Amino acid sequence: MNSIIITAVLVLSLLGVALAIVLYLVAQKFKVIEDPRIDLVEAVLPGANCGGCGYPGCRGFAEAFVKTDDIGSMFCPVGGNDTMAKAAEVLGQTAEAKDPMIAVVRCSGSPEQRKRLVEYDGASSCKLATALYGGDTGCQYGCLGLGDCVAVCKFDAIYIDPVTLLPVIDEEKCTACGACVKACPKFIIELRKKGPKGKRIFVSCINKDKGGPARKACQVACIGCGKCVKVCPHDAITLENNLAYIDYNKCKLCRKCVEECPTGAILEINFPPRKQKVEGQAENVENN
Amino acid sequence: MLKTFAKGGVHPPENKFSADRPIEVLPLPAKVSIPVSQHIGAPATIVVAKGDKVKVGQLIAQSAGFVSANIHSSVSGTVESVDPVLDSSGYKRQAVTIVVEGDEWEPTIDRSPELKRTIDADAQTIIKKIAEAGIVGLGGATFPSHVKLSVPTGKKADVLIINGVECEPYLTSDHRLMLEKGHELMVGIQLLMRALGVDKAMIGIENNKPDAIKYLSDISKDYQGISVHALKVKYPQGGEKQLIKALINREVPSGGLPIDIGAVVHNVGTAFAVYEAVQKNKPLFERVVTVTGKNLAKPSNFLVRIGTPVTDLIAAAGGLPDDTAKVVNGGPMMGKAVTDISVPVTKGTSGIIVFPANESRRKADSVCIRCAKCVTACPMGLEPYLLIRMSQRMMFDKMEHERVLDCMECGSCSFECPANLPLLDYIRLGKSEVNKIIRARKN
C-alpha cells in the first residue's frame, strides 16, 4: 500500500520537474523582449481604450508611442496635455502642448425652427434612417435626433435634449475622442478648438441648399448670404456650396459674424452676456 | 404541378384591386420634374439649360458612362429650372423641371398605332437604339438594359427569360400591359432575342393571372421561339434569380450574374419599351403605373409621362383618402414610402400605393427567439437573424463571409418575423458597409 503511494508521488514529482525544465528551456528559447517603456507609457494613459487616438486601444498607442520618431504627431485626446507630458517624460522628451478640442453639433434645427413633415417609426438608428430618406423635416442635412452619437459615446458626454431633440455635448465630460464624429451619418458633429475659457464660435448648420429652400426648411439655417464672410476682419470665414465655415485657427472670437448673421446660424458659446442684448441670439446660446 | 423556385418565399395577401382596370392615359400634368438619376449607375449629364424649349422625346440628359442611361423630355414646353428636387429616394437630387406647353412630339417618333412586325434592324443596331432610348429595367431595379444585352466576350446566352411574374402584391401594371399590348410585347421579345442572338424566349407568368397566360399563349403561336409558362404564386418569384430557377432550373452562382449560366432576364415592361424604341423610334418617357390602395376610390393603371407628380396620379384615381398615412412608391414589399406626395414618377415607378393609418405603422418589435422563420423565408438561403446581430454589432467583415451581398432586399424575412425585427433595415446597412469595405480593398 505504502509503496504504491510512494511510487505515485515519486513518478509525478519527477514528471513535474522534467516538464518544468522543458518549459523553462522553451521559454528561454522563444523569449520575447519587450520594451519596458511600453508598460510605463500605458500606465500613464487613461485606459479608456476609446480609439480616439487612432490606435487600437491604449496599449496600441503605447506601443506606437515608444517607436515613433516624432511624438508630436501622436496625441491622446482623452488624457490631453497632462497625459502627453507624462508619457513624453517616460521617453525623456517633452511634448508640445496642443489646444484642447471639443465636439460641436452643427445643427440648431429644433422642432420650433424646423417643422417635422413626416413621421419615422422604424428602428431608432440614424444610420438606418439615413438609408431610407433625407430626414423627417424639409432639411436633408440636419440632425435626425435618433442618437447614434449618444450610443457610441464612451464618456456619457452626449444626450438628446427632450425639447430641441438635438444632441447636447457635456463640456466637462467630452474628451474629443471623435467617436461621435465618426458615428454621425450626416457628418454634423465636428471637433473644434475648445477656445480660451471654452469660448468658441461656429456655424451651427451644414445645409448646402440655396438660401430660399434652406430657409424654408429651417429658420436657423445658413442661407449662404456671405455677410459673415464680408464682416470678418480675420479672413476666417469661407463660403462654399451656400454654406459658411469658420476656420477655428484663424478666428479671433470678435463675434462680428454672430451679430451680422440674419438667421442666427452662427453660435457663440461661453461668452459673457452682451451689453446690448440682441434678441434671438441669447436664446441660441442657451440652447446649446 | 406548376413550377416555382426552390428555396424560401412567402405568401403575402395579393390585393390586386386594379387588375381589371384597363390602362388609361393620364392627362398631361402642368409641370414635370425629371430627375437625372433614375437608373442604377452614373447620373446622366444635363444637356439643356433654363429657358430652353424642349419637345416630347428630346434628349435632356446624356448618359454618363457605360452603366448609365439617357433621359428624354416627357413633355413639350420650357425648362423652368435645373435644380435639385425631392424625389422618391427621400433626398433632393438633380432634376430638370419643365413647364408643359402643348404636346409637340419630336417628328422622328412614329405615333401611328399600327403594329410593326417586320424586324429589319440587326443586333448591334437594336442595342444601340435601346441605349439611345434610355431604356432601363422597368420591373423596378432600373438597371440600364443595353448593358444586360451586351454579353461579355467568353460568355454566351442561350435563353431569354421574360419576367411577367409581377409577384408584388397590389401591382397590376405588367398584368395590364400583357393583356393590352400582347403583340407589341411579342415583337419586343423578338427584338431582344435578336439582340442577344438566342432563338428561345420563355415568358414566366404567375398563375394568379390566368387571362394573361391564356392570351399570350394563344398569340405566342404566331411568334417563333416564344413560349409562355404558368408559375405557382410565390413571392419573390419576380426576382431574376428565382425566376431562372423556376423556369429552367439553373442556379446563378453567389456573386454571379444570370449570364454566367446562359440566361438573360428582362421585364415585360422593358420588352414593350424596346418595341417602341426600335420599331417606333420612341424613347422611354412614359410608363404604366398602378395607383392603388384599399380605400382609394378608383384603383387604376395609368400610362404616365415620366416626371409627373404623384399628386396628379392620386387625384386621377379618386383623390387621397382621408385616413391615408403612408404612400409607397413601388410594391408593398420592396417599395419605399415617399416623404412628400409631390415627388415625380420615375422610370422605376411601377406603382403608387396609398395605405390607411391602421396599416401604415410598423408593429412594436420584441426579441429574437431563434425560430428561424426568416431562414425558411429567405429565397437566397441566407440567415437573416444572424445578419441583423452582426450588423448591430458592426461585424461587417463577418457579414461579407455570410454572403450578405447575395441579399436582394425582397423583405421576406421582415415579413415573416414574429418579433417584427427590422431585419431588412439592418441587412441593408450591412450591405452598404460591406460594399464600402470591398471598394476600399480594391483601392
XYZ file of C-alpha atoms in Angstrom:
731
model
C 0.000 0.000 0.000
C 2.682 2.463 1.101
C 4.917 1.568 -1.792
C 2.163 2.425 -4.262
C 1.743 5.885 -2.765
C 5.495 6.488 -2.700
C 5.849 5.352 -6.306
C 2.995 7.594 -7.428
C 4.384 10.636 -5.631
C 7.861 9.985 -7.000
C 6.700 9.500 -10.582
C 4.564 12.625 -10.533
C 7.301 14.705 -8.910
C 9.864 13.562 -11.447
C 7.436 14.238 -14.274
C 6.784 17.696 -12.854
C 10.480 18.510 -12.616
C 11.173 17.186 -16.116
C 8.328 19.169 -17.684
C 9.308 22.288 -15.737
C 12.793 22.054 -17.228
C 11.319 21.646 -20.717
C 9.028 24.617 -20.213
C 11.898 26.716 -18.888
C 14.081 25.887 -21.860
C 11.286 26.627 -24.310
C 10.542 29.906 -22.566
C 14.227 30.869 -22.804
C 14.396 29.887 -26.456
C 11.314 31.857 -27.516
C 11.717 34.760 -25.154
C 10.098 37.993 -26.345
C 11.961 41.066 -25.302
C 9.517 43.891 -24.897
C 10.423 47.494 -24.436
C 9.757 48.094 -20.727
C 8.737 51.656 -21.563
C 5.543 50.385 -23.208
C 4.207 49.381 -19.807
C 5.263 52.689 -18.318
C 3.567 54.696 -21.057
C 0.442 52.569 -20.857
C 0.299 53.199 -17.122
C 0.002 56.957 -17.592
C -2.658 56.664 -20.331
C -6.308 56.939 -19.298
C -7.109 53.308 -20.075
C -10.387 54.170 -21.780
C -9.479 52.173 -24.915
C -11.705 54.536 -26.895
C -9.625 54.554 -30.053
C -9.773 58.349 -30.250
C -6.021 58.463 -30.942
C -6.420 56.250 -33.977
C -4.736 53.210 -32.411
C -6.436 50.037 -31.192
C -6.715 50.868 -27.513
C -4.234 52.385 -25.063
C -1.777 49.506 -25.398
C -1.667 50.025 -29.132
C -0.998 53.698 -28.606
C 1.782 52.954 -26.101
C 3.472 50.516 -28.464
C 3.404 53.018 -31.300
C 4.412 55.862 -29.000
C 7.717 54.310 -27.907
C 8.639 53.544 -31.513
C 7.723 56.800 -33.216
C 10.362 59.364 -34.131
C 8.013 62.275 -33.813
C 5.903 62.137 -30.699
C 4.302 65.429 -31.711
C 2.328 63.560 -34.363
C 0.546 61.480 -31.729
C -1.982 62.711 -29.263
C -4.277 61.187 -26.685
C -7.397 63.361 -26.846
C -8.822 61.888 -23.671
C -5.793 62.445 -21.466
C -4.924 65.755 -23.075
C -1.754 67.734 -22.489
C -1.116 66.424 -18.947
C -1.093 62.822 -20.034
C 1.023 63.582 -23.075
C 3.561 65.405 -20.909
C 3.829 62.390 -18.605
C 4.079 59.956 -21.475
C 6.804 62.053 -23.092
C 8.668 62.130 -19.787
C 8.894 58.334 -19.860
C 10.783 58.649 -23.143
C 12.838 61.546 -21.813
C 11.271 64.013 -24.225
C 8.888 66.903 -23.890
C 5.508 67.038 -25.599
C 4.285 70.184 -27.205
C 1.070 71.406 -25.659
C -1.901 71.232 -28.014
C -5.094 73.193 -27.870
C -7.872 71.173 -26.304
C -10.671 70.237 -28.661
C -14.346 69.583 -28.179
C -17.133 68.087 -30.268
C -19.728 70.562 -31.517
C -23.118 69.798 -33.031
C -23.578 71.833 -36.198
C -27.362 71.839 -36.270
C -29.760 74.071 -34.375
C -32.942 72.885 -36.006
C -35.250 72.276 -33.078
C -38.879 71.368 -33.914
C -39.787 75.015 -33.427
C -37.396 76.175 -36.121
C -37.574 73.130 -38.363
C -41.021 71.686 -38.875
C -41.470 67.928 -38.813
C -43.134 66.907 -42.090
C -43.099 63.142 -41.896
C -43.079 60.593 -39.130
C -40.432 57.895 -38.909
C -41.340 54.782 -36.984
C -38.500 52.491 -37.966
C -35.694 51.289 -35.748
C -34.116 54.064 -33.711
C -30.870 54.474 -35.555
C -29.653 57.439 -37.559
C -27.727 55.132 -39.892
C -30.834 53.143 -40.804
C -32.946 56.270 -41.227
C -30.319 57.824 -43.499
C -30.540 54.807 -45.795
C -34.278 55.397 -46.143
C -34.719 59.118 -46.559
C -33.286 62.581 -46.008
C -34.946 63.192 -42.680
C -38.300 63.976 -41.151
C -38.010 67.696 -41.886
C -37.538 69.674 -45.066
C -33.783 69.759 -44.394
C -31.943 66.686 -45.606
C -28.686 67.744 -43.948
C -29.946 68.231 -40.415
C -29.869 66.133 -37.278
C -32.254 63.171 -37.150
C -32.136 63.038 -33.365
C -32.141 59.236 -33.158
C -28.986 59.206 -31.081
C -26.260 57.214 -32.844
C -23.818 59.694 -31.285
C -25.240 59.098 -27.805
C -24.950 55.334 -28.193
C -21.327 55.491 -29.280
C -20.061 57.922 -26.622
C -17.985 56.096 -24.028
C -17.824 59.056 -21.689
C -21.542 59.696 -21.290
C -20.931 63.163 -22.665
C -23.880 63.398 -25.087
C -27.598 63.333 -24.518
C -30.573 64.231 -26.689
C -32.342 67.300 -25.380
C -36.025 66.373 -24.987
C -37.182 69.825 -26.139
C -34.897 70.621 -29.063
C -34.473 66.917 -29.994
C -30.849 67.715 -30.723
C -27.743 66.214 -29.148
C -26.140 68.278 -26.408
C -22.491 67.832 -25.547
C -21.400 68.000 -21.927
C -18.305 70.208 -21.946
C -16.926 68.691 -18.773
C -17.187 65.127 -19.970
C -16.339 65.430 -23.675
C -12.806 64.216 -24.350
C -12.821 64.938 -28.077
C -12.158 61.283 -28.864
C -14.090 61.723 -32.096
C -16.271 58.627 -31.798
C -19.464 60.648 -32.336
C -17.937 62.413 -35.333
C -17.470 59.030 -36.993
C -20.852 57.704 -35.870
C -22.928 60.553 -37.293
C -24.104 59.537 -40.789
C -24.944 63.161 -41.546
C -21.470 64.445 -40.621
C -22.984 67.052 -38.340
C -20.580 66.730 -35.421
C -17.161 68.309 -35.775
C -14.148 68.507 -33.479
C -13.250 72.142 -32.931
C -10.837 74.043 -30.752
C -12.337 74.438 -27.315
C -11.044 78.012 -27.173
C -9.900 80.141 -24.249
C -12.214 79.523 -21.295
C -14.308 77.434 -23.620
C -15.219 80.442 -25.762
C -15.877 79.472 -29.319
C -17.855 80.500 -32.372
C -19.084 78.235 -35.128
C -21.657 77.972 -37.889
C -24.277 75.671 -36.466
C -25.583 74.419 -39.799
C -24.368 72.256 -42.676
C -27.222 72.878 -45.127
C -25.757 73.218 -48.613
C -29.031 74.179 -50.303
C -29.548 77.616 -51.797
C -30.830 80.302 -49.452
C -34.524 80.018 -50.312
C -35.023 76.285 -49.817
C -32.682 76.275 -46.813
C -34.590 78.987 -45.014
C -37.912 77.404 -45.913
C -36.849 74.138 -44.340
C -35.336 75.658 -41.221
C -35.427 79.125 -39.724
C -31.907 78.940 -38.321
C -30.267 77.564 -41.457
C -27.176 79.084 -43.031
C -28.515 80.616 -46.222
C -25.131 81.280 -47.730
C -25.655 85.041 -47.905
C -21.965 85.711 -47.264
C -22.490 88.609 -44.847
C -20.275 86.938 -42.252
C -17.503 86.500 -44.812
C -17.531 90.234 -45.550
C -17.663 91.338 -41.933
C -14.916 89.024 -40.680
C -11.724 91.081 -40.166
C -9.517 87.999 -39.909
C -10.401 86.154 -43.115
C -11.503 83.216 -41.028
C -14.778 82.541 -42.824
C -15.149 80.825 -46.167
C -18.302 80.286 -48.171
C -18.632 77.138 -50.212
C -21.762 75.475 -51.628
C -24.034 78.030 -49.977
C -22.535 77.290 -46.588
C -20.250 79.378 -44.383
C -17.462 77.752 -42.420
C -15.335 79.350 -39.722
C -11.695 78.274 -39.525
C -11.090 77.970 -35.794
C -7.376 78.548 -36.189
C -7.967 81.975 -37.718
C -10.986 83.054 -35.672
C -10.138 85.678 -33.074
C -13.538 85.452 -31.383
C -14.542 89.038 -32.206
C -18.188 87.965 -32.607
C -18.880 90.336 -35.509
C -20.209 87.498 -37.622
C -22.630 86.441 -34.910
C -24.175 89.893 -34.936
C -24.268 90.002 -38.715
C -25.885 86.620 -39.360
C -29.514 87.223 -40.419
C -30.738 83.759 -39.435
C -28.808 83.244 -36.220
C -26.992 80.259 -37.652
C -23.685 81.297 -36.059
C -23.465 80.399 -32.392
C -21.277 81.892 -29.696
C -20.618 79.679 -26.705
C -19.485 80.616 -23.197
C -19.286 84.331 -23.854
C -20.456 86.710 -21.135
C -23.827 88.304 -21.912
C -23.613 91.274 -24.258
C -24.230 94.771 -23.011
C -26.782 95.451 -25.700
C -28.834 92.341 -25.752
C -29.797 91.319 -29.245
C -32.979 89.346 -29.382
C -32.834 85.808 -30.555
C -29.159 85.193 -30.147
C -29.208 84.925 -26.396
C -31.678 82.106 -26.791
C -29.373 80.252 -29.096
C -26.588 80.317 -26.579
C -28.822 78.713 -24.012
C -29.970 76.119 -26.475
C -26.532 74.839 -26.888
C -47.666 20.581 -60.782
C -46.742 24.171 -61.537
C -43.159 25.274 -61.402
C -41.724 27.623 -58.816
C -38.347 28.381 -57.233
C -37.000 26.009 -54.610
C -35.788 27.928 -51.605
C -37.809 30.152 -49.281
C -40.524 32.560 -50.346
C -43.633 33.944 -48.679
C -47.309 34.419 -49.497
C -48.423 37.975 -48.777
C -52.115 38.803 -49.469
C -52.442 39.721 -53.139
C -54.818 42.704 -53.020
C -54.700 43.266 -56.794
C -57.610 45.715 -56.875
C -56.751 47.283 -60.203
C -56.338 44.031 -62.171
C -59.451 44.575 -64.308
C -58.901 48.293 -64.911
C -57.687 48.989 -68.457
C -54.680 51.246 -68.905
C -55.800 54.879 -69.092
C -53.725 57.710 -70.465
C -53.192 60.212 -67.679
C -53.859 63.824 -68.766
C -50.726 65.920 -69.198
C -49.511 67.496 -65.962
C -48.866 71.239 -65.668
C -45.253 70.720 -64.794
C -42.843 67.787 -64.694
C -39.629 67.299 -62.747
C -37.411 64.732 -64.394
C -34.591 63.510 -62.141
C -31.324 62.715 -63.920
C -30.643 59.746 -61.678
C -33.477 57.338 -62.392
C -31.307 54.314 -63.003
C -28.528 52.294 -61.427
C -25.190 53.787 -62.424
C -23.844 57.258 -63.036
C -26.388 60.117 -63.106
C -26.885 61.462 -66.634
C -25.313 64.782 -67.623
C -27.852 67.517 -68.229
C -27.677 68.968 -71.752
C -30.409 71.617 -71.516
C -30.405 74.925 -69.684
C -33.003 77.073 -68.000
C -35.263 78.735 -70.574
C -34.688 76.154 -73.322
C -37.684 74.950 -75.329
C -37.973 71.182 -75.440
C -40.151 68.737 -77.358
C -41.538 65.391 -76.276
C -38.795 62.812 -76.708
C -35.943 65.293 -76.848
C -32.739 64.289 -75.073
C -32.347 66.369 -71.908
C -29.627 64.435 -70.146
C -26.879 62.394 -71.732
C -25.784 59.028 -70.399
C -22.554 59.495 -68.408
C -20.693 56.259 -68.963
C -21.433 52.678 -69.934
C -23.617 51.941 -66.904
C -25.877 54.973 -67.198
C -28.902 55.921 -69.267
C -30.100 58.745 -71.472
C -33.014 60.799 -70.199
C -35.575 62.364 -72.509
C -38.168 65.020 -72.014
C -41.596 63.552 -71.459
C -43.440 66.754 -72.361
C -43.055 69.767 -74.601
C -42.517 73.152 -73.019
C -39.924 75.370 -71.393
C -37.226 74.333 -68.936
C -38.077 76.196 -65.754
C -35.116 75.174 -63.651
C -32.248 72.737 -63.360
C -32.137 72.345 -59.596
C -32.289 69.531 -57.065
C -35.813 68.270 -56.466
C -37.042 65.902 -53.779
C -37.617 62.501 -55.362
C -38.770 59.136 -54.108
C -35.321 58.372 -52.677
C -36.176 60.828 -49.898
C -33.356 63.122 -50.946
C -33.145 66.158 -53.156
C -31.395 65.216 -56.340
C -30.586 66.979 -59.591
C -33.599 67.231 -61.886
C -34.876 69.147 -64.900
C -38.186 70.891 -64.248
C -40.240 71.657 -67.359
C -43.415 73.736 -67.624
C -45.759 71.984 -70.032
C -46.861 73.876 -73.161
C -48.913 71.880 -75.628
C -47.867 68.394 -76.692
C -45.398 68.661 -79.539
C -43.518 65.433 -80.239
C -40.168 65.008 -81.933
C -41.023 64.378 -85.626
C -38.842 61.245 -85.703
C -41.254 59.405 -83.409
C -43.763 57.190 -85.214
C -47.054 57.833 -83.418
C -49.226 55.566 -85.560
C -50.941 52.783 -83.599
C -50.244 50.051 -86.206
C -48.244 47.059 -85.135
C -44.889 46.924 -86.924
C -43.938 43.284 -87.014
C -41.105 43.126 -89.507
C -37.748 43.484 -87.866
C -35.074 44.927 -90.122
C -32.506 46.049 -87.553
C -29.516 43.824 -86.746
C -28.329 43.037 -83.209
C -25.908 45.974 -82.945
C -28.500 48.460 -84.192
C -31.070 47.158 -81.730
C -28.704 47.516 -78.766
C -27.665 50.963 -79.961
C -31.275 52.074 -80.257
C -32.104 50.703 -76.803
C -29.178 52.622 -75.317
C -30.196 55.799 -77.149
C -33.786 55.465 -75.959
C -32.582 55.347 -72.352
C -34.304 52.053 -71.580
C -33.740 50.623 -68.112
C -35.215 47.608 -66.358
C -38.811 48.636 -65.780
C -39.523 45.966 -63.194
C -38.187 48.356 -60.593
C -34.456 47.670 -60.491
C -33.796 50.251 -63.264
C -30.585 48.653 -64.463
C -29.691 50.012 -67.934
C -30.965 47.440 -70.443
C -28.260 47.867 -73.073
C -25.683 46.738 -70.501
C -27.578 43.493 -69.916
C -27.765 42.922 -73.671
C -24.059 43.496 -74.259
C -22.913 39.981 -73.434
C -19.256 39.982 -72.305
C -16.849 38.053 -74.520
C -16.431 34.460 -73.492
C -19.993 34.180 -72.268
C -22.996 33.140 -74.251
C -26.700 33.471 -73.644
C -28.878 30.556 -74.743
C -32.246 31.647 -73.417
C -34.075 34.918 -72.910
C -36.414 34.965 -69.938
C -39.249 37.468 -69.876
C -40.491 38.419 -66.455
C -44.271 38.727 -66.377
C -44.471 37.426 -62.834
C -45.445 40.633 -61.057
C -45.150 38.918 -57.689
C -45.508 42.128 -55.687
C -48.967 42.391 -54.147
C -51.199 45.285 -55.313
C -49.311 45.925 -58.575
C -51.049 45.205 -61.871
C -49.219 47.364 -64.426
C -47.374 44.429 -66.044
C -50.556 42.357 -66.000
C -52.491 45.020 -67.896
C -49.625 45.571 -70.312
C -49.555 41.856 -71.171
C -53.302 41.862 -71.811
C -53.460 45.054 -73.827
C -50.141 45.173 -75.669
C -49.588 41.470 -76.287
C -48.482 41.717 -79.895
C -46.181 44.683 -79.283
C -44.699 42.728 -76.399
C -44.049 39.720 -78.635
C -42.263 41.852 -81.232
C -40.268 43.440 -78.388
C -39.253 39.976 -77.211
C -38.190 39.030 -80.740
C -36.066 42.169 -80.879
C -34.415 41.223 -77.596
C -33.850 37.684 -78.883
C -32.146 39.027 -81.980
C -30.016 41.411 -79.924
C -28.840 38.507 -77.778
C -28.564 36.006 -80.599
C -30.814 33.444 -78.908
C -33.639 31.500 -80.523
C -35.597 30.708 -77.386
C -37.581 33.005 -75.125
C -39.672 31.979 -72.136
C -42.304 34.193 -70.560
C -42.938 33.398 -66.890
C -46.332 34.429 -65.501
C -47.754 33.589 -62.090
C -50.928 31.557 -62.006
C -52.972 34.390 -60.494
C -53.146 35.973 -63.966
C -54.892 33.218 -65.963
C -56.234 35.687 -68.547
C -52.742 36.928 -69.379
C -51.372 33.383 -69.542
C -54.147 32.314 -71.910
C -53.935 35.372 -74.154
C -50.159 35.326 -74.500
C -50.120 31.530 -75.023
C -52.611 31.970 -77.857
C -50.784 34.723 -79.666
C -47.296 33.281 -78.996
C -48.084 30.592 -81.593
C -47.578 33.263 -84.254
C -44.129 34.133 -82.984
C -41.361 31.637 -83.349
C -39.367 30.579 -80.305
C -41.538 32.229 -77.678
C -43.273 30.104 -75.065
C -45.458 31.036 -72.090
C -45.144 29.294 -68.726
C -47.539 29.425 -65.798
C -45.855 29.516 -62.401
C -47.089 28.827 -58.888
C -47.780 32.024 -56.947
C -44.961 32.744 -54.532
C -43.163 35.940 -53.608
C -40.396 36.871 -54.699
C -40.682 34.910 -57.933
C -40.077 38.112 -59.889
C -36.513 38.224 -58.613
C -34.427 37.254 -61.626
C -32.515 34.512 -59.842
C -35.758 32.994 -58.563
C -37.391 33.192 -61.966
C -34.439 31.479 -63.641
C -34.549 28.702 -61.056
C -38.292 28.287 -61.532
C -38.237 28.249 -65.325
C -35.059 26.468 -66.344
C -33.889 25.027 -63.022
C -30.463 26.667 -63.151
C -28.901 28.458 -60.222
C -26.941 31.689 -60.520
C -23.722 31.299 -58.503
C -23.242 33.537 -55.479
C -21.904 36.887 -56.633
C -22.542 35.943 -60.256
C -24.922 37.184 -62.921
C -27.601 35.317 -64.890
C -25.379 35.480 -67.982
C -22.911 33.162 -66.178
C -25.443 30.366 -66.644
C -26.578 31.468 -70.087
C -29.742 33.348 -69.204
C -30.786 36.978 -69.582
C -33.919 38.265 -67.861
C -35.993 41.240 -68.951
C -39.286 42.546 -67.657
C -42.383 42.685 -69.876
C -42.446 46.469 -69.473
C -38.884 46.606 -70.752
C -39.751 44.397 -73.736
C -42.622 46.738 -74.620
C -40.335 49.770 -74.303
C -37.837 48.020 -76.582
C -40.567 47.539 -79.197
C -41.446 51.222 -79.068
C -37.822 52.337 -79.158
C -36.700 50.156 -82.053
C -39.845 49.935 -84.197
C -41.367 53.327 -83.446
C -38.282 55.407 -82.591
C -39.839 56.382 -79.306
C -37.521 56.952 -76.354
C -38.578 55.875 -72.869
C -40.525 58.803 -71.464
C -43.734 57.208 -70.281
C -44.640 54.054 -68.432
C -47.601 52.213 -66.946
C -48.069 52.896 -63.240
C -50.566 51.195 -60.948
C -52.218 53.562 -58.490
C -53.987 51.580 -55.842
C -54.938 51.236 -52.200
C -57.675 49.687 -50.094
C -59.549 52.941 -49.557
C -58.799 54.570 -52.870
C -61.990 55.394 -54.811
C -60.737 54.253 -58.193
C -57.656 51.992 -58.234
C -56.253 52.378 -61.748
C -53.482 51.687 -64.201
C -52.250 54.835 -65.870
C -49.921 55.495 -68.754
C -47.889 58.286 -67.176
C -45.253 60.662 -68.513
C -42.029 60.421 -66.505
C -41.719 63.355 -64.115
C -45.442 63.709 -63.409
C -46.025 64.475 -59.725
C -47.529 61.581 -57.761
C -50.181 64.034 -56.558
C -51.653 64.049 -60.083
C -51.861 60.259 -60.188
C -53.621 60.048 -56.850
C -56.041 62.797 -57.863
C -56.905 60.905 -61.054
C -57.524 57.758 -59.028
C -60.147 59.481 -56.924
C -58.101 61.633 -54.602
C -56.246 60.929 -51.405
C -58.497 59.163 -48.856
C -58.793 60.996 -45.519
C -57.242 58.278 -43.393
C -54.108 57.980 -45.545
C -50.948 57.762 -43.512
C -48.432 56.372 -45.952
C -47.850 56.482 -49.690
C -45.461 53.914 -51.097
C -43.575 54.177 -54.361
C -43.263 50.671 -55.817
C -44.702 47.462 -54.445
C -45.631 46.993 -50.788
C -42.788 44.523 -50.233
C -39.842 46.282 -51.871
C -41.225 49.774 -52.391
C -40.388 52.782 -50.345
C -42.593 55.270 -48.528
C -42.311 58.734 -50.031
C -41.698 61.733 -47.797
C -43.794 64.052 -49.923
C -46.553 63.107 -52.362
C -45.418 65.675 -54.901
C -42.363 63.572 -55.837
C -42.107 62.768 -59.550
C -42.803 59.435 -61.236
C -39.537 57.959 -62.498
C -38.640 55.113 -64.841
C -38.647 52.712 -61.892
C -42.066 53.653 -60.515
C -44.177 50.544 -61.068
C -46.878 51.536 -58.626
C -48.123 54.055 -56.115
C -49.885 52.508 -53.134
C -51.899 54.505 -50.642
C -52.074 52.933 -47.183
C -54.609 53.806 -44.481
C -53.403 54.681 -40.979
C -54.100 51.253 -39.492
C -51.794 49.566 -41.996
C -49.039 52.136 -42.032
C -47.236 51.658 -38.775
C -44.580 49.172 -38.005
C -45.532 46.812 -35.221
C -43.588 47.067 -31.985
C -40.556 44.818 -32.121
C -39.553 42.348 -29.459
C -36.660 39.905 -29.160
C -35.412 37.207 -31.476
C -36.362 33.736 -30.265
C -34.401 31.977 -32.994
C -37.478 30.437 -34.540
C -35.678 30.553 -37.900
C -38.770 31.641 -39.805
C -36.553 34.195 -41.544
C -34.164 31.444 -42.600
C -37.055 29.443 -44.034
C -38.391 32.520 -45.832
C -35.121 33.734 -47.359
C -35.089 32.879 -51.072
C -31.321 33.315 -51.207
C -30.586 30.852 -48.411
C -29.193 33.443 -46.012
C -29.602 33.620 -42.244
C -31.216 36.978 -41.536
C -31.332 36.505 -37.725
C -27.558 36.182 -37.765
C -27.019 39.056 -40.180
C -29.011 41.505 -38.042
C -26.932 40.611 -34.983
C -23.732 41.129 -36.923
C -24.944 44.399 -38.358
C -25.993 45.712 -34.941
C -22.557 44.820 -33.599
C -20.835 46.288 -36.661
C -19.197 42.983 -37.581
C -19.304 43.856 -41.243
C -16.332 41.718 -42.254
C -18.159 38.659 -40.940
C -21.285 39.698 -42.830
C -19.308 39.516 -46.037
C -18.450 35.885 -45.279
C -22.113 35.230 -44.596
C -22.783 36.400 -48.177
C -24.859 39.398 -47.243
C -24.328 40.771 -50.747
C -26.494 37.983 -52.139
C -29.450 39.631 -50.418
C -31.772 41.268 -52.945
C -33.763 43.101 -50.260
C -37.048 41.323 -51.020
C -38.168 41.756 -47.410
C -39.444 38.198 -46.929
C -37.529 37.909 -43.642
C -39.049 41.068 -42.164
C -42.462 39.977 -43.428
C -42.272 36.632 -41.646
C -40.533 37.685 -38.424
C -42.904 37.103 -35.489
C -40.849 39.518 -33.380
C -41.213 42.264 -36.032
C -37.485 42.886 -36.024
C -36.189 45.398 -38.583
C -34.185 42.625 -40.259
C -34.046 44.123 -43.718
C -33.075 47.579 -42.434
C -30.015 46.219 -40.714
C -29.121 43.891 -43.566
C -29.294 46.847 -45.951
C -26.944 48.779 -43.675
C -24.632 45.770 -43.656
C -24.701 45.572 -47.435
C -23.689 49.183 -47.862
C -20.888 48.824 -45.289
C -19.635 45.616 -46.928
C -19.640 47.367 -50.285
C -17.527 50.120 -48.716
C -15.071 47.506 -47.414
C -14.836 45.911 -50.861
C -14.278 49.279 -52.558
C -11.576 50.156 -50.020
C -9.876 46.825 -50.657
C -9.771 47.484 -54.397
C -8.155 50.888 -53.999
